[in-house]
GROMACS .gro file of C-alpha atoms in nm:
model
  401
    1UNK     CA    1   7.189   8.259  11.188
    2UNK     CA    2   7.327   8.544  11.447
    3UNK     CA    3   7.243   8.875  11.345
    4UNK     CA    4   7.374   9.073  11.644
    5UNK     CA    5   7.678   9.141  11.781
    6UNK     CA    6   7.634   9.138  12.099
    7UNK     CA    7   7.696   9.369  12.442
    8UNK     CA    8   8.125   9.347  12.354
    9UNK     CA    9   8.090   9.465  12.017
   10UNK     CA   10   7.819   9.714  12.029
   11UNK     CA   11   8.069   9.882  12.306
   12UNK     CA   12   8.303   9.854  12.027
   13UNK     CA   13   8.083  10.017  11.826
   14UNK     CA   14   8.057  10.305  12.048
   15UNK     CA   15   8.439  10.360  12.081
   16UNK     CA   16   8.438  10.410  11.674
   17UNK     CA   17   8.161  10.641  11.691
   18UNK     CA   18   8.324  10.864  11.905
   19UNK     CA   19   8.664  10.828  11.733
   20UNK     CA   20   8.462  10.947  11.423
   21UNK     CA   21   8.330  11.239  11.557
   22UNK     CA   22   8.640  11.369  11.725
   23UNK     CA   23   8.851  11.308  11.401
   24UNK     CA   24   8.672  11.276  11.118
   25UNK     CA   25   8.537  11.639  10.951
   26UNK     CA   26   8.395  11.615  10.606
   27UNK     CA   27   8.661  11.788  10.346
   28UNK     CA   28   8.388  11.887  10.078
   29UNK     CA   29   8.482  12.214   9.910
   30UNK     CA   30   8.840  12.196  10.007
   31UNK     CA   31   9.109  12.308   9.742
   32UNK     CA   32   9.226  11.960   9.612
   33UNK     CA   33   9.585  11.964   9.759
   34UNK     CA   34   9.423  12.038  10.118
   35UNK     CA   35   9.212  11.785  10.071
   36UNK     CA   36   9.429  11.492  10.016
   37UNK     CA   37   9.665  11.632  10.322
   38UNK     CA   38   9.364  11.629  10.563
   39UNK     CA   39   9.262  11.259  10.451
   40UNK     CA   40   9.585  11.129  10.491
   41UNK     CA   41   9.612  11.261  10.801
   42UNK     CA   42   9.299  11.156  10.885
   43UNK     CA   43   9.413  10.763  10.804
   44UNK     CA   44   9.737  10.766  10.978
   45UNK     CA   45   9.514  10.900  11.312
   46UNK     CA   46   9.286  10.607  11.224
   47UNK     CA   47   9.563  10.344  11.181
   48UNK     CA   48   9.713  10.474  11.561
   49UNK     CA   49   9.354  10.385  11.672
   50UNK     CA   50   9.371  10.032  11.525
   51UNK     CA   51   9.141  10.098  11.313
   52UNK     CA   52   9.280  10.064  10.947
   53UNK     CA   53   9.511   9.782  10.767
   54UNK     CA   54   9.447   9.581  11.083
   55UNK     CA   55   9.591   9.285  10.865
   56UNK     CA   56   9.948   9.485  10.860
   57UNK     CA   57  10.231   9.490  11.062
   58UNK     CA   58  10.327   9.817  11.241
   59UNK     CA   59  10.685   9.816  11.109
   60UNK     CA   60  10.527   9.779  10.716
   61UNK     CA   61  10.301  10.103  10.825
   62UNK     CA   62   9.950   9.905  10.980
   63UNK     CA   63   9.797   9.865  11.314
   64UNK     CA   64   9.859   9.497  11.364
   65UNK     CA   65   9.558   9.437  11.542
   66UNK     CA   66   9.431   9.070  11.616
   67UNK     CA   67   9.192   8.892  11.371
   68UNK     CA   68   8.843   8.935  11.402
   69UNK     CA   69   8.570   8.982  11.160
   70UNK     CA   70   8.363   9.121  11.404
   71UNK     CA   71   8.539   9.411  11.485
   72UNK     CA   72   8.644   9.436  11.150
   73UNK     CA   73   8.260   9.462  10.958
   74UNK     CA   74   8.172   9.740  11.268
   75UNK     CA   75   8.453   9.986  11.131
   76UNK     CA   76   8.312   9.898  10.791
   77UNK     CA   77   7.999   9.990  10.857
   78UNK     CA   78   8.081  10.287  11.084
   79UNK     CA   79   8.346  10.460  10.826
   80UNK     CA   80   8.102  10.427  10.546
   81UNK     CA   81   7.780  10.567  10.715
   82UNK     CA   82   8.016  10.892  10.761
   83UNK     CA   83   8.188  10.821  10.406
   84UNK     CA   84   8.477  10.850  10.599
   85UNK     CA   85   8.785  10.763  10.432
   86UNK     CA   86   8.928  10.375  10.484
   87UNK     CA   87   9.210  10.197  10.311
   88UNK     CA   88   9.335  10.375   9.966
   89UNK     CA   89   9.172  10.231   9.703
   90UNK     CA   90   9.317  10.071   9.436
   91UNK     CA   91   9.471   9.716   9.335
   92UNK     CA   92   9.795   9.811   9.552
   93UNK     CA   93   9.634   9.812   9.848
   94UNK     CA   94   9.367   9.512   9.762
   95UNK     CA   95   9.594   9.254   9.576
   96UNK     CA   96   9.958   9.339   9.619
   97UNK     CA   97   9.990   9.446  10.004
   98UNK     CA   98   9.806   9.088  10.085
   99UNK     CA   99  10.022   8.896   9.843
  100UNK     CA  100  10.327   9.033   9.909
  101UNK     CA  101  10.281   8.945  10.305
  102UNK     CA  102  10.212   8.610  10.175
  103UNK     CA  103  10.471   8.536   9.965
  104UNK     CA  104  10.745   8.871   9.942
  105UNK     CA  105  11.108   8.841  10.075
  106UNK     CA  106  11.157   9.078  10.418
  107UNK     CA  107  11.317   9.374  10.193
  108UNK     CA  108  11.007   9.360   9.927
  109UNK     CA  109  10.760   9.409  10.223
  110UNK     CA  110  10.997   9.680  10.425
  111UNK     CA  111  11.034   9.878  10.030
  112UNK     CA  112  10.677   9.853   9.856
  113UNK     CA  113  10.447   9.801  10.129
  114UNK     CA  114  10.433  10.157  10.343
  115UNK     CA  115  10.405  10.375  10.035
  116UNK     CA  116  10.139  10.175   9.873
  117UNK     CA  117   9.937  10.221  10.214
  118UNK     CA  118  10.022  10.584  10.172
  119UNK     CA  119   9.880  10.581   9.801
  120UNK     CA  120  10.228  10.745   9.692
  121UNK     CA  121  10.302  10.386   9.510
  122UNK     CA  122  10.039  10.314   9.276
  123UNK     CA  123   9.993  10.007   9.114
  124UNK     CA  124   9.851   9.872   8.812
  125UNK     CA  125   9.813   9.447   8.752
  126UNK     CA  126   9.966   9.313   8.425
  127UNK     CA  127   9.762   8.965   8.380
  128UNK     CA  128   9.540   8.951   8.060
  129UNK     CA  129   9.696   8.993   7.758
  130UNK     CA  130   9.510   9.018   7.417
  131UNK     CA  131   9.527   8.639   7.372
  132UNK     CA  132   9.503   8.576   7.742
  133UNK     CA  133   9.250   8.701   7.969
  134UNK     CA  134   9.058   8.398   8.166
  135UNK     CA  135   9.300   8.145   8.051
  136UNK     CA  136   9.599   8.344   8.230
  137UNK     CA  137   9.810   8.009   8.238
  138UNK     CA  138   9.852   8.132   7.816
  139UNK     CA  139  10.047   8.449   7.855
  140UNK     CA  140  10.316   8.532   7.643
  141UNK     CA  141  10.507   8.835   7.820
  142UNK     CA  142  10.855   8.718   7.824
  143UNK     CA  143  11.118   8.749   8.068
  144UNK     CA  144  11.469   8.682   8.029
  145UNK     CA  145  11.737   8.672   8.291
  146UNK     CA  146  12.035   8.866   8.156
  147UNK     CA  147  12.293   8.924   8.456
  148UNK     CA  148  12.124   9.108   8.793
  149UNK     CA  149  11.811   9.201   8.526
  150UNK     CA  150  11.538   9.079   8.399
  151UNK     CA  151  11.461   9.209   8.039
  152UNK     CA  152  11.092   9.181   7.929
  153UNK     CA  153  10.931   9.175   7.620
  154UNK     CA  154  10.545   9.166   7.584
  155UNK     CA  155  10.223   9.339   7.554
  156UNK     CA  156   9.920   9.351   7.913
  157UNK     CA  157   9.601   9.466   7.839
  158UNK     CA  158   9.279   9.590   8.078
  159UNK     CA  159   9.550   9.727   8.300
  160UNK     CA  160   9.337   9.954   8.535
  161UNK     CA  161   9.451  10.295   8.553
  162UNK     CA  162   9.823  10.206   8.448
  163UNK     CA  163   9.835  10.543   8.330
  164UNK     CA  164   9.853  10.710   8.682
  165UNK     CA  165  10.070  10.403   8.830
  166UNK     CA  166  10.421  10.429   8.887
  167UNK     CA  167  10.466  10.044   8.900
  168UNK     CA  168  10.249   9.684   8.792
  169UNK     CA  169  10.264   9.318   8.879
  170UNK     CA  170  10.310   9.124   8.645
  171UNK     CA  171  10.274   8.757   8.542
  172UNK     CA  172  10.595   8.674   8.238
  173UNK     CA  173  10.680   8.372   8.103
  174UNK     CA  174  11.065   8.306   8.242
  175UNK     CA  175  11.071   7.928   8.165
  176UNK     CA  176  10.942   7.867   7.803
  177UNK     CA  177  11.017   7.496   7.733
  178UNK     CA  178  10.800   7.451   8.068
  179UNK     CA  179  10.436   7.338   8.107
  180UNK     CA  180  10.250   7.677   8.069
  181UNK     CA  181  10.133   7.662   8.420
  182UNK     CA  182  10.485   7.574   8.544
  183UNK     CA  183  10.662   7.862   8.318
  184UNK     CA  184  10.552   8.181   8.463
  185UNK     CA  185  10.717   8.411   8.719
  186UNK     CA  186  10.533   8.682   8.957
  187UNK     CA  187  10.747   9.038   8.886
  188UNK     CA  188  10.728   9.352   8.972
  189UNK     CA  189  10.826   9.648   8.698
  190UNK     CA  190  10.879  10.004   8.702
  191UNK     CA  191  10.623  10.168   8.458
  192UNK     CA  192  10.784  10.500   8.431
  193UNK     CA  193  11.148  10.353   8.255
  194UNK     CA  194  11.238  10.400   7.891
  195UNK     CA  195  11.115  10.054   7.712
  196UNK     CA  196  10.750  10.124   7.879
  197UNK     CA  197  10.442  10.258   7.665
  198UNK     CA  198  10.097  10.305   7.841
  199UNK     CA  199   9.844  10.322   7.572
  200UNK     CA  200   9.519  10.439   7.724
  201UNK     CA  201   9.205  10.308   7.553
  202UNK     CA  202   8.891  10.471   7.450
  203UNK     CA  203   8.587  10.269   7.640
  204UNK     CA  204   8.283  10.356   7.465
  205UNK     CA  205   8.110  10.544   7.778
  206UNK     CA  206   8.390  10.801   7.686
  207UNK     CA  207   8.684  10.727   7.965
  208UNK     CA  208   8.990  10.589   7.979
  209UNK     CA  209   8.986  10.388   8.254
  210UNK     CA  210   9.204  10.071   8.084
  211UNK     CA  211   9.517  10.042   7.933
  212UNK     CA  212   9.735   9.870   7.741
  213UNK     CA  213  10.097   9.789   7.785
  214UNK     CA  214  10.385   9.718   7.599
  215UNK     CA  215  10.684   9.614   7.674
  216UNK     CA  216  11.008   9.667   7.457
  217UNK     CA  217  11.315   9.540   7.669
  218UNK     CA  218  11.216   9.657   8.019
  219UNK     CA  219  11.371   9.597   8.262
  220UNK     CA  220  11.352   9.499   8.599
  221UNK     CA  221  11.607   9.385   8.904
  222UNK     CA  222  11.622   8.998   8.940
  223UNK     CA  223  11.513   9.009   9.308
  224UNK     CA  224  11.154   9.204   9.231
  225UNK     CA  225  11.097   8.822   9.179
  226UNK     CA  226  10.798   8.764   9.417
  227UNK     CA  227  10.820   8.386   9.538
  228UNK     CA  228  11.029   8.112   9.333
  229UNK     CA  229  11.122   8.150   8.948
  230UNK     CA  230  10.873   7.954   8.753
  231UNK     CA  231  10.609   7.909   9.044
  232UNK     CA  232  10.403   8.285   8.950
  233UNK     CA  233  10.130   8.098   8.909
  234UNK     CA  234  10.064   7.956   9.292
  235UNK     CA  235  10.133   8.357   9.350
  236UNK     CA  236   9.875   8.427   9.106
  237UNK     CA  237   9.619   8.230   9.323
  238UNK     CA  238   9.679   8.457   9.592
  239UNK     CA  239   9.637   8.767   9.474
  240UNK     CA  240   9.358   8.699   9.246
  241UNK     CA  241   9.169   8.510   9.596
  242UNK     CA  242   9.252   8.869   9.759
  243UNK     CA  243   9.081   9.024   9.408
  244UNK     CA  244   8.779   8.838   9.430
  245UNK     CA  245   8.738   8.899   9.824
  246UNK     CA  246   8.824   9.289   9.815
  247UNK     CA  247   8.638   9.403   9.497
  248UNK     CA  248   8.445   9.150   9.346
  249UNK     CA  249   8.125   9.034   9.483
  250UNK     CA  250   8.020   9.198   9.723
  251UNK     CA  251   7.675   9.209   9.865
  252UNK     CA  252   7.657   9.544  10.001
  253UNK     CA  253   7.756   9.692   9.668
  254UNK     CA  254   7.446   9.472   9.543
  255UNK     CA  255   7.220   9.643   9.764
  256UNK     CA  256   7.379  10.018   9.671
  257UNK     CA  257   7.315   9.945   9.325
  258UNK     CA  258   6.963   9.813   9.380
  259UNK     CA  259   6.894  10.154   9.623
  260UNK     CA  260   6.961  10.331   9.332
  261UNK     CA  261   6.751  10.182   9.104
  262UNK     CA  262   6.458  10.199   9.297
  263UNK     CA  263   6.516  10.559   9.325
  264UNK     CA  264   6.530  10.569   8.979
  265UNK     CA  265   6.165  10.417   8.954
  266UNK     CA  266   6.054  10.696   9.176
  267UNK     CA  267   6.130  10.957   8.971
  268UNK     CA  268   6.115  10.879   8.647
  269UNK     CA  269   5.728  10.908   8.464
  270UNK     CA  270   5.580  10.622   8.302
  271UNK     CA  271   5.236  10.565   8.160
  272UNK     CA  272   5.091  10.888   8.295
  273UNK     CA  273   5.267  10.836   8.643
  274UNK     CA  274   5.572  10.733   8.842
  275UNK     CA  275   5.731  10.404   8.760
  276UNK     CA  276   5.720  10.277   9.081
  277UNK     CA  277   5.386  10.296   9.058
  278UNK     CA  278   5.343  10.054   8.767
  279UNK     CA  279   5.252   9.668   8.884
  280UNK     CA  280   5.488   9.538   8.538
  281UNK     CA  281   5.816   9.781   8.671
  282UNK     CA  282   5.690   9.679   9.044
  283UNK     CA  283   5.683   9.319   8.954
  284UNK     CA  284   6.049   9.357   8.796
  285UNK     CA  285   6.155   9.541   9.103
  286UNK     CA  286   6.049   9.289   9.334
  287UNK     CA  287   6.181   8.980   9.185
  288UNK     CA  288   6.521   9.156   9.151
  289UNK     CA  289   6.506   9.262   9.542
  290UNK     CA  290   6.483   8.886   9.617
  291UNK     CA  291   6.800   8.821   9.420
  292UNK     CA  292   6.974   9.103   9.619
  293UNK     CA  293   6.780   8.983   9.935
  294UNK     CA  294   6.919   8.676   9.909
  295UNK     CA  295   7.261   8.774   9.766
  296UNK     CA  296   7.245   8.988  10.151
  297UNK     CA  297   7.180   8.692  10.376
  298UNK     CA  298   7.440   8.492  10.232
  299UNK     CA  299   7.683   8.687  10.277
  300UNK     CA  300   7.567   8.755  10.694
  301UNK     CA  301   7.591   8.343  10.682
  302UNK     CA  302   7.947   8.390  10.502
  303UNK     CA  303   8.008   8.627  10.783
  304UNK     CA  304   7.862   8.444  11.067
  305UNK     CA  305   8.070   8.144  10.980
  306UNK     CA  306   8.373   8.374  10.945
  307UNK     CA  307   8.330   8.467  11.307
  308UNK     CA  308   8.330   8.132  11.396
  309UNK     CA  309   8.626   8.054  11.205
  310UNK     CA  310   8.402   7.790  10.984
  311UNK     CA  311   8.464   7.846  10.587
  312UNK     CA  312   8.168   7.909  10.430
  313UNK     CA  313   8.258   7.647  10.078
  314UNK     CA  314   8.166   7.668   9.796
  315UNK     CA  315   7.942   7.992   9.839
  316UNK     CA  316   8.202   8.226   9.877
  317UNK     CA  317   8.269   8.080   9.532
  318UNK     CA  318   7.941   8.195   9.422
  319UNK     CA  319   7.949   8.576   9.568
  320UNK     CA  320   8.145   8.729   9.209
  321UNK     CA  321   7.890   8.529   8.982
  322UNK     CA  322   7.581   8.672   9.156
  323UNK     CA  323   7.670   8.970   9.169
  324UNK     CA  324   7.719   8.989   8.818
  325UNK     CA  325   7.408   8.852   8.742
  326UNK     CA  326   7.220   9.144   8.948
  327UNK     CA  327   7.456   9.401   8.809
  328UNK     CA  328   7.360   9.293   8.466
  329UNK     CA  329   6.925   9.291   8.571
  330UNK     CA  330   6.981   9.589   8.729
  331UNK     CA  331   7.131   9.733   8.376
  332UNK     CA  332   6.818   9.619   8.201
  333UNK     CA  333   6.480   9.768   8.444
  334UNK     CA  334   6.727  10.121   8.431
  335UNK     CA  335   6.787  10.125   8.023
  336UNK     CA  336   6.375  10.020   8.013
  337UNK     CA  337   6.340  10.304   8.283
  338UNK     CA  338   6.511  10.562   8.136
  339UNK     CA  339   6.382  10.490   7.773
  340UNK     CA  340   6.525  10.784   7.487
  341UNK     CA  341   6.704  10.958   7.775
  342UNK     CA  342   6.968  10.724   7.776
  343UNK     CA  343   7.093  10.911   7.385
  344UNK     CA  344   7.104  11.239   7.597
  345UNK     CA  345   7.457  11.424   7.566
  346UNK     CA  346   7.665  11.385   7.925
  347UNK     CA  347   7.693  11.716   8.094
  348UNK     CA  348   7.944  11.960   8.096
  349UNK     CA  349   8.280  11.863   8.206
  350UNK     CA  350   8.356  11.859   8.596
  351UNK     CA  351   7.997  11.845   8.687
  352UNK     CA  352   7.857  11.541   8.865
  353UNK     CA  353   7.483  11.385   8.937
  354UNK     CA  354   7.259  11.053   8.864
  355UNK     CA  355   7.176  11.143   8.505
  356UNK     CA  356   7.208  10.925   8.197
  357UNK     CA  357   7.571  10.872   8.182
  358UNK     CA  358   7.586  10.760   8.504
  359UNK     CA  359   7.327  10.447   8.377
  360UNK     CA  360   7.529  10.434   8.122
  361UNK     CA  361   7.794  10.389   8.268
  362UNK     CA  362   7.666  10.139   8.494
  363UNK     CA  363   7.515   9.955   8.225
  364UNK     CA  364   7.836   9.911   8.010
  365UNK     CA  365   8.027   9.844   8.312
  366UNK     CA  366   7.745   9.559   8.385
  367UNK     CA  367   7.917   9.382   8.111
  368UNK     CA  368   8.245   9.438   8.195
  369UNK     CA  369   8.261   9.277   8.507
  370UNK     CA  370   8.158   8.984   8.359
  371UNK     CA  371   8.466   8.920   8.243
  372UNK     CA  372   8.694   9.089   8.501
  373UNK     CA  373   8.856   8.880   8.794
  374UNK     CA  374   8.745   8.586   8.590
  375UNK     CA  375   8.480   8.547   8.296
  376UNK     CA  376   8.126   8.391   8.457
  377UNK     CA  377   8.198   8.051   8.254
  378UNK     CA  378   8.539   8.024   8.419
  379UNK     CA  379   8.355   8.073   8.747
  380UNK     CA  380   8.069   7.851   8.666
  381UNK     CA  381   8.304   7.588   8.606
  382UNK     CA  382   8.514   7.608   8.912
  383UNK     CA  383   8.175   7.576   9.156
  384UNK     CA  384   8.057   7.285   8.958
  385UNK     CA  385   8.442   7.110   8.947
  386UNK     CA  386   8.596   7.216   9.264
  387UNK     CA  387   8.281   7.316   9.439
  388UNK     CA  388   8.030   7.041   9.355
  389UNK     CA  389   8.256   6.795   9.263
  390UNK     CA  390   8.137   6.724   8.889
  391UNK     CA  391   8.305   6.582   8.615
  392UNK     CA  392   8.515   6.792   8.380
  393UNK     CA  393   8.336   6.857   8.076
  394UNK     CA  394   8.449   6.570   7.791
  395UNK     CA  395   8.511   6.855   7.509
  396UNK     CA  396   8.759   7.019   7.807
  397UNK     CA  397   8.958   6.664   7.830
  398UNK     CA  398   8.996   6.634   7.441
  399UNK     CA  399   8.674   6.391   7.383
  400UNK     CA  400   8.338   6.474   7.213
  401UNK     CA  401   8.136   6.707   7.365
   0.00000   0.00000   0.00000
């Protein structure tokens, strides 16, 4: 396995490091209006350089540079060691923006596309519903074509942030008397229209970062249709590959999370001492660090092959389940860590740090993400079926188990 770039990209390197320090100058302290003026300004300088939504076409608002991974993991790594702003965040950005270059008509790109790069559309997903989450072929949101609308009736849940959006994507059932996989149609809705309630919900870390939402004849225009009536589910693929690849799984967030933990260990007492002193919390440490270790180097292979334009199988397949797994070890050494401290009150509202309700946090959202962008036994299943090529499980055909 390669791990250097070599004489071309190093230079390359260089050329972002300077763009960085001509045009990037930390914002901390600045009012919050100023603040969001200076970083999108500081974007639209970066996208002139070619160095943000490469992917894009300059008439939707990107750079249009060529492919390559290369070039691409350098900006990565050079934006983030300056926590210099990159693409806005957000499933608009991540999910829609890909799928809608995939699979959107010429007027849904030229409309949605260069205000969600802007961040002034926001977008929330409407997949799981409260009898549908995993199995997303099973939703129930209906859709009925009455004229040049579509009227929908329906309830999402887990909707991230839908109360701040000002539109979702949606998967509705528009052919009922179809197969459920061959009934569903990818639309795109208007939040802010009478017939829309956002129902925040009360997580039991305190925020409200989920929603649900119902539906009580919306509507929405017949051509925010993205690809064919009754074929939302081959556009669900595509989005939710573009989920899985943007937030889910991903190494280096593995080894921030791990970082942190081990800082943890160094200041927290334990047994007359520091906990990273102990051999039992060293032990833990050091079993989990091979986990992330080797979480790491996968992904370089993933990334070599990428380069190469080789596709790395089945263990790119693998990249949301292990992460999990570490998210949810890393949840356990910090609650053992941490001990009675974890029942201490958050601080004071609008003050930030590493305290106890950051853990947590982290330790509630461990189990979580278990079940977002697909539970772990979904994602078990598809390596061992599509992956390793083993038989379905009998129960799953209708036999004994």
């Amino acid at each position: 396995m390669e791990l250097v770039y070599g004489a071309e990209y190093e230079s390359f390197r260089r050329e972002v490091r300077a763009f960085l320090e001509q045009a990037w100058q930390p914002f901390a302290g600045l009012p919050r209006q100023e603040r969001r003026a200076a970083e999108a300004a500081f974007r639209q300088e970066a996208i002139r350089q070619g160095y943000l939504y490469r992917a894009i076409p300059t008439v939707f608002g990107g750079s249009e540079q060529a492919p390559d991974v290369m070039r691409g993991q350098i900006i990565r790594e050079e934006f983030s060691r300056l926590r210099a702003p990159m693409e806005v965040p957000g499933v608009g950005v991540g999910m829609l923006v890909p799928t809608l270059l995939e699979c959107g008509t010429p007027w849904q790109k030229e409309h949605f596309i260069p205000k969600t790069l802007t961040g002034e559309y926001l977008w929330a997903q409407g997949y799981s519903e409260p009898n549908a989450g995993s199995d997303l072929a099973s939703v129930r949101t209906k859709g009925v074509l009455q004229g040049d609308e579509w009227i929908i009736n329906g309830q999402k849940v887990w909707s991230t942030l839908a109360q701040h959006a000002r539109f979702m994507f949606a998967m509705v059932r528009t052919e009922p008397e179809a197969p459920k996989h061959q009934g569903l149609s990818y639309l795109l809705l208007d939040l802010k229209q009478p017939g829309v309630t956002v129902r925040p919900l009360k997580q039991v870390t305190g925020g409200q970062e989920f929603c649900e939402v119902f539906f009580d004849n919306a509507r929405t225009p017949a051509d925010w249709i993205v690809g064919e009536r009754g074929k939302g589910w081959q556009v669900s693929k595509t989005t939710l590959v573009h989920e899985r690849n943007s937030f889910i799984g991903n190494a280096t967030t593995s080894q921030a999370l791990f970082d942190k933990l081990v800082d943890l260990a160094r200041s927290t007492s334990l047994n007359g001492g520091l906990a990273i002193d102990d051999p039992i919390i060293r032990k833990r440490l050091l079993v989990l660090e091979g986990y992330v270790a080797s979480h790491v180097y996968s992904s370089y292979r993933q990334f070599s092959m990428a380069a190469h334009g080789q596709s790395p199988g089945i263990v790119a397949s693998m990249n949301k389940l292990v992460s999990t797994q570490i998210g949810h070890e890393v949840a356990k050494l910090a609650r053992d860590l941490m001990g009675d401290d974890l029942l201490l009150a958050p601080p004071p509202e609008g003050t930030r740090g590493a305290g106890p309700e950051k853990w947590n946090n982290q330790f509630f959202g461990s189990l979580g993400i278990a079940i977002a962008g697909g539970a772990s036994n979904i994602q078990r299943n598809i390596i061992a079926e599509r992956g390793l090529g083993l038989p379905r499980d009998a129960s799953q055909e209708g036999g004994n188990p």
